[in-house]
Amino acid sequence: MKSPVRPLPFWSKLVLLVVITAAGLLWTGMAGMQERVVVLRMFLFFGSALIAFITPYLLFPDPAAPLMQLGNAGPSGLIRHLVRRVSVLLVSTLLFIAVICFGDIHAPINELAAKAIYFLHGSLFFSGLLFYSVIRYTRSGKSSQFWKESDKGKKLRSDLGEYFKYPIDPGAIPSFINTVVVGALGMIAVSAGAALYGSFGLIFELIPALILVAMAAVSFSKLSRDLPSNYYASTAFFNEFFGETVAGKEQEGKVEVFQLWWVPRPIKSHVWAMLLQLDRKFPAGRVLLAGHLLIWILSYQRPGDELMITAWLLFSLFHHIIIVISLSDQFSPAWFQRWIGSAAEWIFARIWIQFRWILILAVSMLFNSWIFGHVSYSAQAAVLLFYIGSATVISLVSHFYKNVYS
């Protein structure tokens, strides 16, 4: 059965191509080979965290699941469908890796062999880790349902609520484990590849990437035998998980309108509605706190200023995953947006949502520079301007993408 996921229209592909190419050239167009290698490693390091957190949101809940079930799609059809679900992320990332490796404005034909090896390394690494993550999340539905419905899960929910005063759905435990495993695996693989390069040479840095591809292949062979049951179980679980609300003594604190003093009045209701959904379903604060921790760990290693600036730029861009996630109909359906506001209001609302993280980002950079001596004040200001500019661009592109697909 053919996957019902619609491909991007031509103009969207063209815009994506131009934006990714321009970003890659702006970042590494004037860099030497060694700087490109550092940027690629940093990109893969943070890309590991991206894959770990965003995979379930790309895959589930799948609105096409009823059609796939009606068409009695087999394992091969479901595999093609899952690949289509993550294809935009995969193709965009491979294009960006290609620009990092080959976008050498000064010497485009120098060290082509090394550039090709690093492009192969980056492509295998990201593809292997992404598909390994897809497989883990696809087969997590059955265990998630067990923890959600079993007596063990109910007891765990009760214990956590009583002792830690924090409501946790036990069904989320497998997803949490997947997030930790996938993110840690990718970060360890980047570090191991750099160590192998330092000890044995360029070609040996490919080994961790090949291991990730092999792990994905082995996991796929195990999953393919009962892929339909795992796919539909995961779809059912995430559909229920993202669609439910907590009640009674498990009710979490909600953002109140009076707390949004920093939001302009014309878009305050839009921002409140979106934050209400995002805070209920996506733990953005915990995700970004983990990102700050990783940055500080990296800074403790005393890398150069250029590497730290690159890390802060990547991390500032990583914040805008929240904008991408907000496109889901689970957060803000297109009909709801058209009903209560104009295109301009929703674009500004998505931009303004990102302002709640900018003070934390600025303070973290400032204290980091005081303690470790990295990143000048002018560079910090440039990172914050990049943060605002990238939020604006991503909000614009996201809104038009949302309208095309809704």
Coordinates of C-alpha atoms in Angstrom, one line a residue, residues 2-392:
K2 CA 1.3 3.5 -0.9
S3 CA 2.0 5.8 2.0
P4 CA -0.7 8.5 2.4
V5 CA 1.9 11.0 3.6
R6 CA 1.9 13.8 1.0
P7 CA 5.3 15.0 -0.3
L8 CA 6.4 18.6 0.1
P9 CA 5.3 20.9 -2.8
F10 CA 8.0 22.1 -5.1
W11 CA 8.1 25.7 -3.7
S12 CA 8.6 24.3 -0.2
K13 CA 11.4 22.1 -1.3
L14 CA 13.0 25.1 -3.1
V15 CA 12.7 27.3 0.0
L16 CA 14.1 24.5 2.2
L17 CA 17.0 24.0 -0.2
V18 CA 17.9 27.7 -0.2
V19 CA 17.6 28.1 3.5
I20 CA 19.7 25.0 4.4
T21 CA 22.4 25.8 1.8
A22 CA 22.6 29.5 2.9
A23 CA 22.8 28.5 6.6
G24 CA 25.5 25.9 5.9
L25 CA 27.6 28.3 3.8
L26 CA 27.2 31.1 6.3
W27 CA 28.4 28.8 9.0
T28 CA 31.3 27.0 7.3
G29 CA 31.8 28.5 3.9
M30 CA 35.0 30.2 4.9
A31 CA 36.2 27.5 7.3
G32 CA 39.2 25.2 6.9
M33 CA 39.0 21.4 6.9
Q34 CA 39.7 21.1 10.6
E35 CA 37.0 23.6 11.5
R36 CA 34.5 21.7 9.4
V37 CA 35.3 18.5 11.2
V38 CA 34.7 20.2 14.6
V39 CA 31.4 21.7 13.3
L40 CA 30.2 18.3 12.0
R41 CA 31.0 16.6 15.3
M42 CA 29.2 19.3 17.2
F43 CA 26.2 19.1 14.8
L44 CA 26.0 15.3 15.2
F45 CA 26.4 15.6 19.0
F46 CA 23.4 17.9 19.3
G47 CA 21.6 16.1 16.5
S48 CA 21.7 13.0 18.7
A49 CA 19.6 14.9 21.3
L50 CA 17.3 16.2 18.5
I51 CA 16.7 12.6 17.3
A52 CA 16.1 11.3 20.8
F53 CA 13.4 13.9 21.6
I54 CA 11.7 14.6 18.3
T55 CA 11.2 11.0 16.9
P56 CA 8.0 10.2 18.7
Y57 CA 6.5 13.6 17.7
L58 CA 7.3 12.9 14.1
L59 CA 5.8 9.4 14.1
F60 CA 2.9 9.4 16.5
P61 CA 0.0 9.8 16.8
D62 CA -0.3 8.9 13.1
P63 CA -3.4 10.4 11.5
A64 CA -2.9 8.0 8.6
A65 CA -3.1 4.9 10.8
P66 CA -6.8 4.2 9.9
L67 CA -6.0 4.3 6.2
M68 CA -3.0 2.0 6.7
Q69 CA -5.3 -0.4 8.6
L70 CA -8.1 -0.1 6.0
G71 CA -5.6 -0.9 3.3
N72 CA -4.2 -3.9 5.3
A73 CA -0.7 -2.6 4.9
G74 CA 2.0 -5.2 5.4
P75 CA 5.5 -4.7 7.0
S76 CA 7.0 -3.4 3.7
G77 CA 4.2 -0.8 3.3
L78 CA 4.5 0.3 6.9
I79 CA 8.3 0.7 6.7
R80 CA 7.9 2.9 3.6
H81 CA 5.2 4.9 5.5
L82 CA 7.5 5.4 8.6
V83 CA 10.4 6.4 6.3
R84 CA 8.1 9.0 4.7
R85 CA 7.1 10.3 8.1
V86 CA 10.8 11.2 8.9
S87 CA 11.9 11.9 5.4
V88 CA 11.9 15.7 5.6
L89 CA 14.2 15.6 8.7
L90 CA 16.5 13.0 7.1
V91 CA 16.8 14.7 3.7
S92 CA 17.2 18.2 5.2
T93 CA 19.9 17.0 7.6
L94 CA 21.8 15.1 4.9
L95 CA 21.8 18.2 2.7
F96 CA 23.1 20.3 5.6
I97 CA 25.9 17.7 6.3
A98 CA 26.8 17.9 2.6
V99 CA 27.1 21.7 2.8
I100 CA 29.2 21.5 5.9
C101 CA 31.6 19.0 4.2
F102 CA 31.7 20.3 0.6
G103 CA 30.6 24.0 0.9
D104 CA 34.2 25.3 0.8
I105 CA 34.2 28.7 -0.9
H106 CA 37.9 29.2 -0.7
A107 CA 39.1 25.8 -1.9
P108 CA 36.2 23.7 -3.2
I109 CA 38.4 21.0 -4.7
N110 CA 40.9 20.6 -2.0
E111 CA 40.9 17.5 0.3
L112 CA 38.0 16.0 -1.6
A113 CA 38.7 12.5 -0.3
A114 CA 38.6 13.7 3.4
K115 CA 35.4 15.7 2.7
A116 CA 33.8 12.6 1.1
I117 CA 34.7 10.4 4.1
Y118 CA 33.3 12.9 6.5
F119 CA 30.1 13.2 4.5
L120 CA 29.8 9.4 4.5
H121 CA 30.5 9.5 8.2
G122 CA 27.8 12.1 8.9
S123 CA 25.3 10.5 6.6
L124 CA 25.7 7.0 8.1
F125 CA 25.7 8.3 11.6
F126 CA 22.6 10.4 11.4
S127 CA 20.7 7.8 9.3
G128 CA 21.6 4.9 11.5
L129 CA 20.7 6.7 14.7
L130 CA 17.5 8.1 13.3
F131 CA 16.2 4.7 12.1
Y132 CA 17.4 3.0 15.3
S133 CA 15.3 5.6 17.2
V134 CA 12.3 5.1 14.8
I135 CA 12.4 1.3 15.5
R136 CA 12.7 1.7 19.3
Y137 CA 9.8 4.1 19.5
T138 CA 7.7 2.0 17.1
R139 CA 8.0 -1.1 19.2
S140 CA 7.5 0.8 22.5
G141 CA 3.7 0.8 22.3
K142 CA 3.1 -2.6 23.9
S143 CA 5.4 -2.0 26.9
S144 CA 3.9 1.5 27.3
Q145 CA 0.4 0.1 27.4
F146 CA 1.6 -2.5 30.0
W147 CA 3.0 0.2 32.3
K148 CA -0.1 2.4 31.8
E149 CA -2.7 -0.3 32.5
S150 CA -1.0 -2.8 34.8
D151 CA -1.1 -2.9 38.6
K152 CA 2.6 -2.2 38.6
G153 CA 2.1 1.0 36.7
K154 CA -0.8 2.1 38.9
K155 CA 1.3 1.5 42.0
L156 CA 4.3 3.4 40.5
R157 CA 2.0 6.4 39.7
S158 CA 0.7 6.4 43.2
D159 CA 4.1 6.1 44.8
L160 CA 5.6 8.9 42.7
G161 CA 2.6 11.1 43.4
E162 CA 2.8 10.4 47.2
Y163 CA 6.6 10.7 47.7
F164 CA 7.7 13.1 45.0
K165 CA 4.5 15.1 44.6
Y166 CA 4.9 14.9 40.8
P167 CA 2.4 13.3 38.5
I168 CA 4.0 10.9 36.0
D169 CA 2.2 8.7 33.6
P170 CA 3.9 5.2 33.9
G171 CA 3.1 4.7 30.3
A172 CA 5.8 7.3 29.5
I173 CA 8.5 5.2 31.1
P174 CA 9.5 3.3 27.9
S175 CA 9.6 6.6 25.9
F176 CA 11.8 8.2 28.6
I177 CA 14.2 5.2 28.5
N178 CA 14.2 5.5 24.6
T179 CA 15.1 9.2 24.9
V180 CA 18.0 8.5 27.2
V181 CA 19.3 5.5 25.3
V182 CA 19.2 7.1 21.9
G183 CA 20.6 10.5 23.0
A184 CA 23.4 8.9 25.1
L185 CA 24.2 6.4 22.3
G186 CA 24.7 9.2 19.7
M187 CA 26.7 11.4 22.0
I188 CA 29.0 8.5 23.0
A189 CA 29.4 7.6 19.3
V190 CA 30.5 11.1 18.5
S191 CA 33.1 11.1 21.3
A192 CA 34.3 7.6 20.4
G193 CA 34.7 8.6 16.8
A194 CA 36.8 11.6 17.7
A195 CA 38.9 9.5 20.0
L196 CA 39.5 6.9 17.3
Y197 CA 40.5 9.6 14.9
G198 CA 43.0 11.0 17.3
S199 CA 44.5 7.5 17.9
F200 CA 44.3 5.8 14.6
G201 CA 43.4 8.2 11.8
L202 CA 40.6 9.5 9.7
I203 CA 39.1 6.3 8.4
F204 CA 38.6 4.8 11.9
E205 CA 36.1 7.6 12.8
L206 CA 33.7 5.8 10.5
I207 CA 33.5 2.8 12.9
P208 CA 30.9 4.2 15.4
A209 CA 28.7 5.3 12.5
L210 CA 28.9 1.8 11.0
I211 CA 28.0 0.4 14.3
L212 CA 24.9 2.6 14.5
V213 CA 23.8 1.4 11.0
A214 CA 24.4 -2.2 12.0
M215 CA 22.3 -1.7 15.2
A216 CA 19.5 -0.2 13.2
A217 CA 19.6 -3.1 10.7
V218 CA 19.6 -5.7 13.5
S219 CA 16.7 -3.9 15.3
F220 CA 14.8 -3.7 12.0
S221 CA 15.2 -7.4 11.3
K222 CA 13.8 -8.2 14.8
L223 CA 10.9 -5.7 14.4
S224 CA 9.9 -6.6 10.8
R225 CA 8.4 -10.0 11.9
D226 CA 5.6 -8.3 13.9
L227 CA 5.8 -4.7 12.7
P228 CA 2.0 -4.3 12.2
S229 CA 1.1 -5.2 15.7
N230 CA 3.9 -2.9 17.1
Y231 CA 2.9 0.0 14.9
Y232 CA -0.8 -0.1 15.7
A233 CA -0.1 -0.6 19.4
S234 CA 2.3 2.4 19.5
T235 CA -0.2 4.5 17.4
A236 CA -3.0 3.7 19.9
F237 CA -0.9 4.4 22.9
F238 CA 0.4 7.8 21.7
N239 CA -3.0 8.8 20.4
E240 CA -4.3 8.2 23.9
F241 CA -1.3 9.7 25.7
F242 CA -1.2 12.9 23.7
G243 CA -5.0 13.2 23.8
E244 CA -5.7 12.7 27.5
T245 CA -5.7 15.1 30.4
V246 CA -4.8 14.5 34.0
A247 CA -7.5 15.0 36.6
G248 CA -8.1 15.2 40.3
K249 CA -5.1 15.2 42.5
E250 CA -2.9 14.6 39.5
Q251 CA -3.8 17.9 37.9
E252 CA -0.7 19.8 37.0
G253 CA -0.3 23.5 37.3
K254 CA -1.4 25.4 34.2
V255 CA -0.1 28.6 32.8
E256 CA -2.4 31.5 33.7
V257 CA -3.1 34.6 31.5
F258 CA -1.8 37.0 34.1
Q259 CA 1.6 35.3 34.0
L260 CA 2.0 36.3 30.4
W261 CA 2.8 40.0 31.3
W262 CA 5.6 39.9 28.7
V263 CA 3.3 39.1 25.8
P264 CA 1.7 42.0 23.8
R265 CA -2.1 42.2 24.3
P266 CA -3.2 41.4 20.7
I267 CA -1.5 38.0 20.7
K268 CA -1.8 37.1 24.5
S269 CA -4.7 34.7 24.0
H270 CA -2.9 33.0 21.1
V271 CA 0.3 32.5 23.2
W272 CA -1.7 31.4 26.2
A273 CA -3.6 28.7 24.2
M274 CA -0.4 27.4 22.6
L275 CA 1.6 27.4 25.9
L276 CA -1.3 25.6 27.6
Q277 CA -1.1 22.7 25.1
L278 CA 2.7 22.7 24.9
D279 CA 3.3 22.7 28.6
R280 CA 0.8 19.8 29.1
K281 CA 2.3 17.6 26.5
F282 CA 5.9 18.5 25.9
P283 CA 8.4 19.0 28.7
A284 CA 10.3 21.8 27.0
G285 CA 11.8 23.1 30.2
R286 CA 13.4 19.8 31.1
V287 CA 14.7 19.3 27.6
L288 CA 16.3 22.7 27.4
L289 CA 17.8 22.3 30.9
A290 CA 19.5 19.2 29.7
G291 CA 20.8 21.1 26.8
H292 CA 22.3 23.8 29.1
L293 CA 23.9 21.1 31.1
L294 CA 25.6 19.6 28.1
I295 CA 26.9 23.0 27.0
W296 CA 28.4 23.5 30.5
I297 CA 30.0 20.1 30.4
L298 CA 31.5 20.9 27.0
S299 CA 32.7 24.3 28.3
Y300 CA 34.4 22.6 31.2
Q301 CA 36.6 20.8 28.6
R302 CA 38.1 24.2 27.7
P303 CA 37.6 24.1 23.9
G304 CA 38.4 27.1 21.7
D305 CA 36.1 30.2 21.5
E306 CA 35.0 29.3 18.0
L307 CA 33.8 25.8 19.1
M308 CA 31.9 27.3 22.0
I309 CA 30.2 29.9 19.8
T310 CA 29.3 27.1 17.4
A311 CA 27.8 25.2 20.3
W312 CA 25.8 28.1 21.5
L313 CA 24.5 28.8 18.0
L314 CA 23.5 25.2 17.6
F315 CA 21.8 25.2 20.9
S316 CA 19.9 28.4 20.3
L317 CA 18.6 26.8 17.0
F318 CA 17.7 23.7 18.9
H319 CA 15.3 25.8 21.0
H320 CA 13.0 26.2 18.0
I321 CA 12.1 22.5 17.9
I322 CA 9.2 23.8 20.1
I323 CA 8.0 25.8 17.1
V324 CA 8.1 22.7 14.9
I325 CA 6.3 20.6 17.5
S326 CA 3.6 23.2 17.8
L327 CA 2.6 22.6 14.2
S328 CA 0.9 19.3 15.2
D329 CA -2.8 19.3 15.2
Q330 CA -2.6 17.9 18.7
F331 CA -1.3 21.3 19.8
S332 CA -3.0 23.9 17.5
P333 CA -5.3 22.6 14.7
A334 CA -5.3 24.8 11.6
W335 CA -9.1 25.4 11.8
F336 CA -8.6 26.6 15.4
Q337 CA -5.9 29.1 14.3
R338 CA -8.0 30.4 11.4
W339 CA -11.0 30.8 13.8
I340 CA -9.4 32.9 16.4
G341 CA -6.6 34.8 14.7
S342 CA -4.9 36.0 11.5
A343 CA -1.8 34.6 9.9
A344 CA 0.3 37.5 11.3
E345 CA -1.0 37.0 14.8
W346 CA 0.0 33.3 14.8
I347 CA 3.4 34.0 13.3
F348 CA 4.1 36.6 16.0
A349 CA 2.7 34.2 18.7
R350 CA 5.2 31.5 17.8
I351 CA 8.0 34.0 17.8
W352 CA 6.9 35.4 21.2
I353 CA 6.7 31.9 22.7
Q354 CA 10.4 31.6 22.2
F355 CA 11.1 34.8 24.1
R356 CA 10.4 33.0 27.4
W357 CA 13.7 31.1 27.0
I358 CA 15.9 34.0 25.8
L359 CA 16.7 35.4 29.3
I360 CA 17.7 31.9 30.5
L361 CA 19.9 31.5 27.4
A362 CA 21.5 35.0 28.0
V363 CA 22.2 34.4 31.7
S364 CA 23.6 30.9 31.0
M365 CA 26.0 32.3 28.4
L366 CA 27.0 35.2 30.6
F367 CA 27.8 33.1 33.7
N368 CA 29.5 30.5 31.5
S369 CA 31.8 33.2 30.0
W370 CA 32.6 34.6 33.5
I371 CA 33.6 31.2 34.8
F372 CA 35.4 29.6 31.8
G373 CA 36.4 32.7 29.9
H374 CA 34.6 31.7 26.7
V375 CA 32.6 33.8 24.3
S376 CA 32.9 37.6 24.3
Y377 CA 30.0 40.0 25.0
S378 CA 29.7 40.8 21.3
A379 CA 29.6 37.1 20.4
Q380 CA 26.9 36.6 23.1
A381 CA 24.9 39.4 21.6
A382 CA 25.3 37.8 18.1
V383 CA 24.0 34.5 19.4
L384 CA 20.9 36.2 20.9
L385 CA 20.3 38.1 17.6
F386 CA 20.6 34.8 15.8
Y387 CA 18.2 33.2 18.2
I388 CA 15.6 35.9 17.5
G389 CA 16.2 35.9 13.8
S390 CA 16.0 32.1 13.4
A391 CA 12.8 32.1 15.5
T392 CA 11.3 34.6 13.1

